[in-house]
Amino acid sequence: MESLASKIVHQHFAIEATAQQMAGYGSLNFRLKLADQSRYVLKLDPSEDSADILHAENTVLQYLSTQANLPGLLPIPQADKLGNQLFTYQTGQKQYMTRLLSYIPGTFLAEAEHSPTLLKSLGTFMGKLDQLLLPLRPLAIERRRFEWDLQYCLDTTIHLPLIQDVNNRRIAAYFFQQYREHVLPQMPHLRRSLIHNDANEWNVLTQDGRVSGLIDFGDIAYTATIHELAVTLAYACMQKVDPMAAVLDISEAYHLEFPLEEREIAILYYLVAARLCTSVCMSAHSRHLFPDNDYIAISEAPAWTLLQQWIQLNPFDFERQLLVRCGFSVPALPNAQAMQQERQQHLSKGLKLSYPDPLILGGGALQYLYDERGQSYLDAYNNVIHLGHGHPRVVNAGQRQMAKLNTNTRYLYPLLNEYAAALTDKFPAPLKYVYFVNSGSAATDLAIRLAQTYAKRSQLVVMDHGYHGNTQVGIDISSYKYNGKGGKGAPKHVQALPLYDLYRSRGSVNDYLTQTQQMLEQLDAPAAFIAESVLGCGGQVPIPAAYLQGIYAQIRAKGGLCIADEVQTGFARLGTHYWGFESQGVVPDIVVLGKPMGNGHPIGALVTTEAVVQAFENGMEFFSSFGGNPVSCAIGLEVLKVIEEEGLMEQAKIVGDYFGEEMRKLAADYPVIGDVRGSGLFWGIEFVKDAQSKIPDAELAEAIVLGMRQAGILLGTDGPYHNVIKFKPPMCFNTDNVDQLVTKMAALLSKKSK
Ligand code: PMP
């Protein structure tokens, strides 16, 4: 090919030069060196379809070459012997659209040291260029629809499935979803102009620490002007420890040359992300088509790293800092105390807030949360948002169904049947009937009603420290509540069994079983026994398998039903099993579900056997206005699919095992960590005064939770002594997040124990 390049310039330009092919895809590019050391670039485009685009590109470059105040060097199209700047070259079967351009010397931005001065000069250069491009509106360019024009970036979402790494794919899908929410509605209001659209690190040239030139106008677009800055930032922020500093330096300099509008600044965060997502989708597609071309993936790894950094930047802070740097006025930050006072005008103080200085949440992004005052948080506590905050698949499923139909179970619609089948498919055979409700509490309340109807009696057996719901029935069966502050003790028909705690209990499981047996013998025959597999509010205490099996046998021997509360432990959270009860080798008669089921959308359910359902079919209608509505079904179904397709149970196991290992190492260094227990993404870290006495240290646990919040990580305490830190993050939590958490906790512990 290189000899062909020399031949073309000899024939058409009467130039004698040696040619060297340069990396690239799309067109073939050659660097030509003449005897007098002068240089050119020859571009051969294999596609004839692009003639009008290439012509328009030449016209733009030609126009720019006549401008007096150019920001630096830009390629100039050269005319051949006949005066043509673009012609078709035929060789054998092949045709090439051929152009010769002047050569721009310099060091690529990719190879230069990115000082603030250099980054500012990049902003200045692009701002000046965009000013010069303002009068141009080439029709062929305006008509072109291609993926690299950010207004069409959603076209690249068809390549999302080609992204192999599930955690990366989720981030890309998340940002595309955010683009739909934040950018698309603004698109008609954005000013438009011709832009270069590809100031990447291999297109920008530098000299003496400043930007000196720009090449490759192949992606010029007539589009929203702000896309220029977004694209420039997307590349310039790669491989930076502090991408925000680069954003501010470049944007401010750009703004000084080409003043930004506030509405443009408001969407810039999402536009940069969208460009990165376009880039990774296109890389995935190209890699799929040409597995051997290394150049394709050239910016892929840094793009992923930047996306992972980007999602941790707070978009409220991003916008605010940019507005300030560009000289716009900004509103005062919201005030948590004022909001709290306002809240208490109409809401009871019984509605507790976490943290003395509560968070003001304005957004959530997978495992991260954004405070409107500017901080980002890693969420290590919210097990309700099972798949991640704003998970794009769940958001889409809910939005689509909401736009289509929402009704109730008195009508037929396929989604209800489909979801009921998919959900019950996750259970062992006898558990094949489901009632849909809207919360864990509604599910436990109904479970008790079903059990009492089935068994025709009312006595209930529960676990010490258990929690099952906020209805009257829920409180009556929750020792966490009736024995807690404001509680009135166990109602007459409720008997609590002692919880066998591997860390604190003295005696063996068998001792407990014997004690339990004696208690049960003195009781009237129970209607049901209800327990969580791992007691969440009780301080993440698992019930040992042998103990639970023994209790189930005794309850059943007395004709009672066994209810498993999987509100916290269900949906693969434990990493080893889909349901907690499976890890204990029991099969309940009724299972109650809630929290994670709708990824934050309020759905609950009760799954049970045919015999229990039949006993309840006594003529009285069971109806829930919202339970099983099509929107909830669409969301619930999507949650089940995502758990499967993202391999979240396996991920919970890997990340959870790693968390356990790291925490145990920390416990070895700090004996104030008395116990580390859990599995998957459901752990308790118990704090004590010292290992021997095991005296609970609620104060330390609380101080750690506060310190961690200060360090940007959300956790919480629970348990009868309030000394257990609970770790139950969204299931997309990864090993890097574990490292972040453990490092910060270690730093806190080393300070506290001094
Ligand atoms: N059961 C358990 C084990 C729970 O943790 C909870 C909520 N914390 C519930 C039931 C009640 O669920 P909801 O808050 O959805 O009513």
Tab-separated table of N, CA and C and ligand atoms in Angstrom, residues 439-441 467-469 532 565 567-568 595, ligand 1:
chain	number	residue	atom	x	y	z
A	439	SER	N	-45.831	-4.450	50.157
A	439	SER	CA	-44.735	-4.251	51.109
A	439	SER	C	-44.477	-5.557	51.838
A	440	GLY	N	-43.343	-5.594	52.496
A	440	GLY	CA	-43.034	-6.752	53.324
A	440	GLY	C	-44.054	-6.887	54.439
A	441	SER	N	-44.458	-5.737	55.006
A	441	SER	CA	-45.430	-5.766	56.107
A	441	SER	C	-46.752	-6.363	55.652
A	467	TYR	N	-37.886	-9.046	63.281
A	467	TYR	CA	-38.732	-7.940	62.820
A	467	TYR	C	-39.444	-8.374	61.547
A	468	HIS	N	-40.761	-8.114	61.508
A	468	HIS	CA	-41.537	-8.584	60.359
A	468	HIS	C	-42.468	-7.557	59.758
A	469	GLY	N	-42.591	-6.371	60.336
A	469	GLY	CA	-43.458	-5.419	59.650
A	469	GLY	C	-44.059	-4.363	60.531
A	532	GLU	N	-36.896	-14.944	60.172
A	532	GLU	CA	-35.992	-14.622	59.070
A	532	GLU	C	-34.899	-15.693	59.067
A	565	ASP	N	-39.405	-15.466	56.506
A	565	ASP	CA	-39.404	-14.055	56.099
A	565	ASP	C	-38.115	-13.817	55.317
A	567	VAL	N	-37.671	-11.166	53.389
A	567	VAL	CA	-37.710	-9.763	52.961
A	567	VAL	C	-36.294	-9.193	52.806
A	568	GLN	N	-35.388	-9.588	53.697
A	568	GLN	CA	-34.015	-9.059	53.606
A	568	GLN	C	-33.081	-10.018	52.879
A	595	LYS	N	-38.775	-5.897	50.144
A	595	LYS	CA	-37.675	-4.986	49.811
A	595	LYS	C	-37.050	-5.094	48.407
B	1	PMP	N1	-39.552	-8.356	57.339
B	1	PMP	C1	-38.266	-8.016	57.478
B	1	PMP	C2	-37.256	-9.059	57.810
B	1	PMP	C3	-37.882	-6.698	57.325
B	1	PMP	O1	-36.588	-6.355	57.465
B	1	PMP	C4	-38.850	-5.723	57.001
B	1	PMP	C5	-38.471	-4.270	56.769
B	1	PMP	N2	-37.353	-3.843	57.431
B	1	PMP	C6	-40.178	-6.137	56.843
B	1	PMP	C7	-40.493	-7.460	57.015
B	1	PMP	C8	-41.273	-5.150	56.519
B	1	PMP	O2	-41.177	-4.727	55.204
B	1	PMP	P1	-41.743	-3.315	54.726
B	1	PMP	O3	-40.940	-2.249	55.376
B	1	PMP	O4	-41.632	-3.382	53.247
B	1	PMP	O5	-43.182	-3.257	55.120
